[in-house]
PDB file of C-alpha atoms in Angstrom:
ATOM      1  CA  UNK A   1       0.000   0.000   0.000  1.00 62.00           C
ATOM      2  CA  UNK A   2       2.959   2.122  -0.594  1.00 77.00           C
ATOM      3  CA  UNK A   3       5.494   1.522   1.867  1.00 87.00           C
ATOM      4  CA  UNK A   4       7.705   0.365  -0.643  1.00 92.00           C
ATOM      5  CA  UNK A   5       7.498   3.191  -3.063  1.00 89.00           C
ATOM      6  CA  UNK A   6       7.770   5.485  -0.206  1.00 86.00           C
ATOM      7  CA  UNK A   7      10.973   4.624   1.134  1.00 91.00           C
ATOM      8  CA  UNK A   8      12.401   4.515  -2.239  1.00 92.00           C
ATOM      9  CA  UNK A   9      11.339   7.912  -2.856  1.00 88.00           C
ATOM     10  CA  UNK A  10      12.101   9.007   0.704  1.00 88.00           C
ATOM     11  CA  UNK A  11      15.414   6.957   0.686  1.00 91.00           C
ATOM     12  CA  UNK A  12      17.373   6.418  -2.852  1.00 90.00           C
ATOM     13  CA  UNK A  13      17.239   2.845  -2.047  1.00 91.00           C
ATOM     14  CA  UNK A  14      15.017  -0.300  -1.291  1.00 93.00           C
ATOM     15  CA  UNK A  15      17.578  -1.123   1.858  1.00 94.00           C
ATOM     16  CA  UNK A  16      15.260   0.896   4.637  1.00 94.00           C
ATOM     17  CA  UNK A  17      12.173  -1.296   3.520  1.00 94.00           C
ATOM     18  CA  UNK A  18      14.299  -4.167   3.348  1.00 94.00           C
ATOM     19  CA  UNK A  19      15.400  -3.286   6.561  1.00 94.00           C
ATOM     20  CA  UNK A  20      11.520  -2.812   7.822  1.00 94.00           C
ATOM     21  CA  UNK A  21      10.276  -6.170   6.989  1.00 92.00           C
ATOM     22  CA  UNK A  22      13.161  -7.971   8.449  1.00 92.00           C
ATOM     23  CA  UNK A  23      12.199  -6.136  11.688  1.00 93.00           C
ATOM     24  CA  UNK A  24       8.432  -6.962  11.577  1.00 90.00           C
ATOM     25  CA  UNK A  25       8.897 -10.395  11.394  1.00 90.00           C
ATOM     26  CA  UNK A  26      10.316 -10.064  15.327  1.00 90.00           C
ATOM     27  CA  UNK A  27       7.090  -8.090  16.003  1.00 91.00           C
ATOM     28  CA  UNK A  28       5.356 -10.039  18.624  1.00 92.00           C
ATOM     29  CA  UNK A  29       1.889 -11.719  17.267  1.00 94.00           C
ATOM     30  CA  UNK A  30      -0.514 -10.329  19.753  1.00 97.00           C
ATOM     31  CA  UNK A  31      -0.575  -8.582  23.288  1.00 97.00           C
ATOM     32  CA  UNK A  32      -2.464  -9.351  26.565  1.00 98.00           C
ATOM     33  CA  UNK A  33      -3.233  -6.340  28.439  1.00 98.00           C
ATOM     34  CA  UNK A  34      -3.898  -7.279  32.503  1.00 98.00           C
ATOM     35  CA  UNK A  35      -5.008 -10.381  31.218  1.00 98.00           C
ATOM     36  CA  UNK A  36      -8.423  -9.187  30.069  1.00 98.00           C
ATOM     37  CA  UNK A  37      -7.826  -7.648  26.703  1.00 98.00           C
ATOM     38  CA  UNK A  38      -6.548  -9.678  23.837  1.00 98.00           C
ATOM     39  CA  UNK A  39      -4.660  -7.248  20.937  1.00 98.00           C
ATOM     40  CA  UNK A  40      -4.092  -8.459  17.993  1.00 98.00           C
ATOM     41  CA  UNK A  41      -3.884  -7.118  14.381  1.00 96.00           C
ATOM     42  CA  UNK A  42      -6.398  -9.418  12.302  1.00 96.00           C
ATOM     43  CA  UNK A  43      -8.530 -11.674  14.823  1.00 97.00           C
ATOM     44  CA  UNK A  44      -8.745 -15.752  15.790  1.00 98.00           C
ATOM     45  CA  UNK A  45      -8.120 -19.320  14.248  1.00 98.00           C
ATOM     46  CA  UNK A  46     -10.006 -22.143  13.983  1.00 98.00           C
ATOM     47  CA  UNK A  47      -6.753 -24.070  14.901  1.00 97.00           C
ATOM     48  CA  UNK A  48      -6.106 -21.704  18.037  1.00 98.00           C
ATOM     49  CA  UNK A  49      -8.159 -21.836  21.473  1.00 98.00           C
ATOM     50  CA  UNK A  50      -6.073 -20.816  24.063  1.00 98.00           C
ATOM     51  CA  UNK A  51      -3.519 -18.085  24.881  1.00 98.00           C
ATOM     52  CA  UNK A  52      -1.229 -20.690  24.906  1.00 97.00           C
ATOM     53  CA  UNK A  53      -1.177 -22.063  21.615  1.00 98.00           C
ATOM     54  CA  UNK A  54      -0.228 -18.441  20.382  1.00 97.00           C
ATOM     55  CA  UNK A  55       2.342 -18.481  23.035  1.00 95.00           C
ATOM     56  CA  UNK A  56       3.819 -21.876  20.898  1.00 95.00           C
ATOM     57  CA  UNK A  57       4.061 -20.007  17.429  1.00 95.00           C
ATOM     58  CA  UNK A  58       7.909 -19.061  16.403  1.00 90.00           C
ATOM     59  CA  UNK A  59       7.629 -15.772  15.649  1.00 87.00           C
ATOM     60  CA  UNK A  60      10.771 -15.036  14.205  1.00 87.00           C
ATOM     61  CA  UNK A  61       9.761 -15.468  10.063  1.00 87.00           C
ATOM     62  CA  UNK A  62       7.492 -13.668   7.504  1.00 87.00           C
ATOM     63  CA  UNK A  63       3.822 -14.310   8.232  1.00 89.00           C
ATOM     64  CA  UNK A  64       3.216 -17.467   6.273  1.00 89.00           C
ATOM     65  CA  UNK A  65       0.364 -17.778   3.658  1.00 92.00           C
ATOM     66  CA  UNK A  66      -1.618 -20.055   5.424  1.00 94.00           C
ATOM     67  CA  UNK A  67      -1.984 -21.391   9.322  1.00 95.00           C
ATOM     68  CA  UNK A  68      -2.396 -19.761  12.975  1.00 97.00           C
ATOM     69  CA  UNK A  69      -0.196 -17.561  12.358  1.00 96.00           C
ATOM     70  CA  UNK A  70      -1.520 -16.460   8.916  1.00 96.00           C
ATOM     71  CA  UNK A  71      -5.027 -16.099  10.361  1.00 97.00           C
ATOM     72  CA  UNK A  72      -4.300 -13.534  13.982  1.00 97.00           C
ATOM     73  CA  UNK A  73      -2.872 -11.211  11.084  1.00 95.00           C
ATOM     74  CA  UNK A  74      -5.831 -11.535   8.668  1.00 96.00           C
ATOM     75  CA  UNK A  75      -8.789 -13.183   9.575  1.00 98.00           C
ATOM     76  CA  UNK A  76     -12.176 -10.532  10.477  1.00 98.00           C
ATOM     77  CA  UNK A  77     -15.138 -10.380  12.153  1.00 98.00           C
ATOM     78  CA  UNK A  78     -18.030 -10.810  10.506  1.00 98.00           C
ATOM     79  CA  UNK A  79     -21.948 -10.987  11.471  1.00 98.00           C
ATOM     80  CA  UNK A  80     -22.103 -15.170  10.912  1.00 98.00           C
ATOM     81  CA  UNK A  81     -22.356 -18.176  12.437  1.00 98.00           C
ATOM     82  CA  UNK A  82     -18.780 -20.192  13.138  1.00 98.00           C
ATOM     83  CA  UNK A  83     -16.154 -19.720  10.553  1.00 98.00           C
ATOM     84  CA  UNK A  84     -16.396 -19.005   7.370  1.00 98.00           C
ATOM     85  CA  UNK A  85     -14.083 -18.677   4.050  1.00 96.00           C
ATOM     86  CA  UNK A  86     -12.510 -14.839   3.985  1.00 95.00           C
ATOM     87  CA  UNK A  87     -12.821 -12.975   0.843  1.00 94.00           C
ATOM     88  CA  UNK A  88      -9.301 -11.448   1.309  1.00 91.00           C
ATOM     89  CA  UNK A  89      -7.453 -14.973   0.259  1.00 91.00           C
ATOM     90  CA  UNK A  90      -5.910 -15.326   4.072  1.00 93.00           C
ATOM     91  CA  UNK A  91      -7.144 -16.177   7.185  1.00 95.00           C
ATOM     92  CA  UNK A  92     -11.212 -16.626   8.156  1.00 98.00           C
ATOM     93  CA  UNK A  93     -14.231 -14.697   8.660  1.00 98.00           C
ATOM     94  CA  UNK A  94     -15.463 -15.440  12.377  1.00 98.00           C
ATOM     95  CA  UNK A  95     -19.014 -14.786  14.414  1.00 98.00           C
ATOM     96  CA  UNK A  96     -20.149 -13.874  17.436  1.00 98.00           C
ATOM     97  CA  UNK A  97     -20.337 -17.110  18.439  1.00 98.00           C
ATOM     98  CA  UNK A  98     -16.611 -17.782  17.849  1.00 98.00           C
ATOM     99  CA  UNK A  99     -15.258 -14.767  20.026  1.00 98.00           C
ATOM    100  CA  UNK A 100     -17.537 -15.153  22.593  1.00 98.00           C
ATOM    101  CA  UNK A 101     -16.307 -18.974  23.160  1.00 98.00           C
ATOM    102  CA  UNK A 102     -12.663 -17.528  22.505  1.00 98.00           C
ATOM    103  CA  UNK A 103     -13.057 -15.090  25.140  1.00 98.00           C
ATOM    104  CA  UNK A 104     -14.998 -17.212  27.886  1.00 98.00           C
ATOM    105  CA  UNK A 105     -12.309 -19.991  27.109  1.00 98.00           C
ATOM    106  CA  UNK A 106      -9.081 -17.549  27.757  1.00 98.00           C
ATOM    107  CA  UNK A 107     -11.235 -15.559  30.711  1.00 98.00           C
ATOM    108  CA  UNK A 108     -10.292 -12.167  28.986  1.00 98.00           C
ATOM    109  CA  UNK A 109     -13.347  -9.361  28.455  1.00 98.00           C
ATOM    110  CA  UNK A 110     -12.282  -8.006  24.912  1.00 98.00           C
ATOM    111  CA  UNK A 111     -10.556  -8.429  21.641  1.00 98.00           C
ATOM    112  CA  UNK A 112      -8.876  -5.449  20.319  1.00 98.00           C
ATOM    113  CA  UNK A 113      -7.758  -5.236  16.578  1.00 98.00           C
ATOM    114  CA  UNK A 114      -6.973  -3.328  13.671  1.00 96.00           C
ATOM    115  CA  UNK A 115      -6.880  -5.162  10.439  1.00 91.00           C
ATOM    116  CA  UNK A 116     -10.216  -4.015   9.012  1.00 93.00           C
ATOM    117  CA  UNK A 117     -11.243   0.179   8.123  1.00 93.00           C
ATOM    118  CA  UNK A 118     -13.938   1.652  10.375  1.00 95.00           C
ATOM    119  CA  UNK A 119     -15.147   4.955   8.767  1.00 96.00           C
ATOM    120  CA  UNK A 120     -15.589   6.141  12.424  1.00 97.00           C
ATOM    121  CA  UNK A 121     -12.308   5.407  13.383  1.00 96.00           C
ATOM    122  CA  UNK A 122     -13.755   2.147  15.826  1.00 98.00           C
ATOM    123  CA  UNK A 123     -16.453  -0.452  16.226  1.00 98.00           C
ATOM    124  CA  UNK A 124     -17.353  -2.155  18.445  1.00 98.00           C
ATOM    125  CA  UNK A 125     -18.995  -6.200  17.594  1.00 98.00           C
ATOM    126  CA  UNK A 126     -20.902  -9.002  19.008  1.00 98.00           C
ATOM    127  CA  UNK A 127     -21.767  -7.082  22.554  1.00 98.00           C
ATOM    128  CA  UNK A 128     -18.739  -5.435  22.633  1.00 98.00           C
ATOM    129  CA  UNK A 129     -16.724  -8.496  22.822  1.00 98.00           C
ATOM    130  CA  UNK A 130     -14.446  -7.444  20.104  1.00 98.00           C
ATOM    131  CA  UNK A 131     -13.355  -3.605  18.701  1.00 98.00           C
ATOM    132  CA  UNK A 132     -11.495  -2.938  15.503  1.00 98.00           C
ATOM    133  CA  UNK A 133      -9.195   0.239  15.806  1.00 98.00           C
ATOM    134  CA  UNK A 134      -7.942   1.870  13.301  1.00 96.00           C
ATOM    135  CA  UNK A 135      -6.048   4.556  13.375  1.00 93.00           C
ATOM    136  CA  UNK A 136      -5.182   5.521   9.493  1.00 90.00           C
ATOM    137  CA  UNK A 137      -7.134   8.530   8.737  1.00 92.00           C
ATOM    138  CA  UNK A 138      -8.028   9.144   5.327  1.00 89.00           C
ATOM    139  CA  UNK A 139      -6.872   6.309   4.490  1.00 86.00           C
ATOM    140  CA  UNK A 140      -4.530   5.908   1.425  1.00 81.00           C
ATOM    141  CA  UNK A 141      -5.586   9.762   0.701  1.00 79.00           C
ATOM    142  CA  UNK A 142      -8.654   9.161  -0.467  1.00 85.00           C
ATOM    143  CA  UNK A 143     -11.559   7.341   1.992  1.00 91.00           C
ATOM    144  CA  UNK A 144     -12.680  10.183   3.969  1.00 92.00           C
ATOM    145  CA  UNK A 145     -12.536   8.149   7.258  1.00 93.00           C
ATOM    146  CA  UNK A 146     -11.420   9.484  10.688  1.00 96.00           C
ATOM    147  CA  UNK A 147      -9.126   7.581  12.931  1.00 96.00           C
ATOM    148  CA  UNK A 148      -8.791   6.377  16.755  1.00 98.00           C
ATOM    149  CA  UNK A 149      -6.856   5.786  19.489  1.00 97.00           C
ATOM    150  CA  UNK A 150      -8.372   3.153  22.355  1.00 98.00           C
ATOM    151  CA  UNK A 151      -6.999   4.106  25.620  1.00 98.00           C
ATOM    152  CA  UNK A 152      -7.210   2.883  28.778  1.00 98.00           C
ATOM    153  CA  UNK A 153      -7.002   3.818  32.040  1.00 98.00           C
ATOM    154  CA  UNK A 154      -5.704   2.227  35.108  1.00 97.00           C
ATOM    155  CA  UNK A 155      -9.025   0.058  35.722  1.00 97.00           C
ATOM    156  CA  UNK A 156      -8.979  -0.886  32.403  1.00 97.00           C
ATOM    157  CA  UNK A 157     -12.317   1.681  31.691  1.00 98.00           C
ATOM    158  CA  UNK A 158     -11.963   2.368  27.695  1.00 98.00           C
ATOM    159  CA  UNK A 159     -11.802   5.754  25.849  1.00 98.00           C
ATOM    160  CA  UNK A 160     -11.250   6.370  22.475  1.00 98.00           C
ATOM    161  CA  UNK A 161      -9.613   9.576  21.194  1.00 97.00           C
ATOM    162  CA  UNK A 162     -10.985  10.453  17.339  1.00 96.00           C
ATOM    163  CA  UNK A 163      -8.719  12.321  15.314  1.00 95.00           C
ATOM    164  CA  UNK A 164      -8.717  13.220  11.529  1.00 93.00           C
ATOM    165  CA  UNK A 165      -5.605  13.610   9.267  1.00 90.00           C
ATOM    166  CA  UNK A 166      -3.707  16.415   8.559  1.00 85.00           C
ATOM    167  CA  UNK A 167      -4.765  18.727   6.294  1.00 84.00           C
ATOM    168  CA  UNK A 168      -2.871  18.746   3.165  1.00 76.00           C
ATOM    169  CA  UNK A 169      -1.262  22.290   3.060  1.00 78.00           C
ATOM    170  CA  UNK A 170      -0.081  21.218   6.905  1.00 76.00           C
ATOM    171  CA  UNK A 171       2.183  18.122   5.690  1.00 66.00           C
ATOM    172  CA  UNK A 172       3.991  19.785   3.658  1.00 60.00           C
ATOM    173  CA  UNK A 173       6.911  18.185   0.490  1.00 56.00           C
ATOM    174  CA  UNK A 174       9.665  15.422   2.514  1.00 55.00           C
ATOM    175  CA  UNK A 175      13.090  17.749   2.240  1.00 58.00           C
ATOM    176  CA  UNK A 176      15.368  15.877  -0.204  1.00 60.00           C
ATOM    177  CA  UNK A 177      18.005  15.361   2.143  1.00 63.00           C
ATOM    178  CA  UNK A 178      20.585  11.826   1.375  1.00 64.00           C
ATOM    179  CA  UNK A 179      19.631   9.252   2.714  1.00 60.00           C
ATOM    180  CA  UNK A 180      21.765   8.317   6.058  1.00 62.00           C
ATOM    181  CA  UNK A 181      24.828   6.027   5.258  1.00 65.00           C
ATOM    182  CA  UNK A 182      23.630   3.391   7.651  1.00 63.00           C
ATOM    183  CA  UNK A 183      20.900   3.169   5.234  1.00 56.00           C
ATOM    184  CA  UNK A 184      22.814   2.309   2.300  1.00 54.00           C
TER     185      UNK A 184
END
């Protein structure tokens, strides 16, 4: 979605991207928050139950194109029954049902996530079992959407702050300045 082109522009040189996706494949998978909210950037797997099993997965390589680990990156909610077939090409579409047994199972109260735009920036599914955050506004320049932040605070009572992007005159033209040598 542009990340490439931009650090070529930005850059002189593929190396910083190259550079990038060698460093997200040590991102951690998800993140447990007090042990009650569940973060993760696409959603569940009909191969995963527990906390544990994503606790298993070796981290350390690019996100496959199919399995567990292929799904918590790209699998979404959806307003079904049990699992269904995703219309991305990765992961699974998942119900109510699903994250409600997922939750109960792992005792946490919430699934947050990202993978999917919200023209309001979040939304909330399934009894607010489950939010999708995203925080992209005006996304790729041209959907109109704003963006959000969840926070929480120490009891883990949930806030979101809405923001919209910049306006264009604001951002201004990236100075052509070399690219660093450790870059190179």
């Amino acid at each position: 979605y542009g990340f490439y082109d931009e650090c070529l522009r930005k850059y002189g040189s593929v190396n910083v991207w190259r550079y990038c996706t060698e460093v997200f494949d040590y991102l951690s998978l998800s993140a447990l928050i007090e042990e009650k909210i569940f973060c993760v950037h696409g959603g569940l797997s009909p191969s995963i139950t527990t906390l544990d099993q994503i606790r298993t997965i070796d981290r350390k390589q690019e996100i496959p194109h199919d399995g567990s680990m292929c799904d918590l990156m790209w699998s979404d909610p959806e307003d079904i029954d049990g699992w269904g077939l995703s219309p991305r090409g990765a992961g699974y579409l998942f119900g109510g049902d699903i994250t409600l047994q997922f939750n109960q199972t792992n005792k946490i109260d919430l699934i947050a996530r990202a993978h999917q735009l919200v023209m309001e920036g979040y939304k909330y599914m399934f009894n607010e079992q489950l939010v999708t955050v995203w925080s992209a506004p005006n996304y790729c320049y041209r959907c109109g959407n704003v963006a959000a932040i969840l926070e929480l605070d120490e009891h883990l009572n949930r806030s979101f702050k809405i923001f919209d992007a910049a306006p264009q005159e604001s951002r201004g033209v990236p100075a052509k300045k070399p690219p660093p040598d450790y870059f190179l």
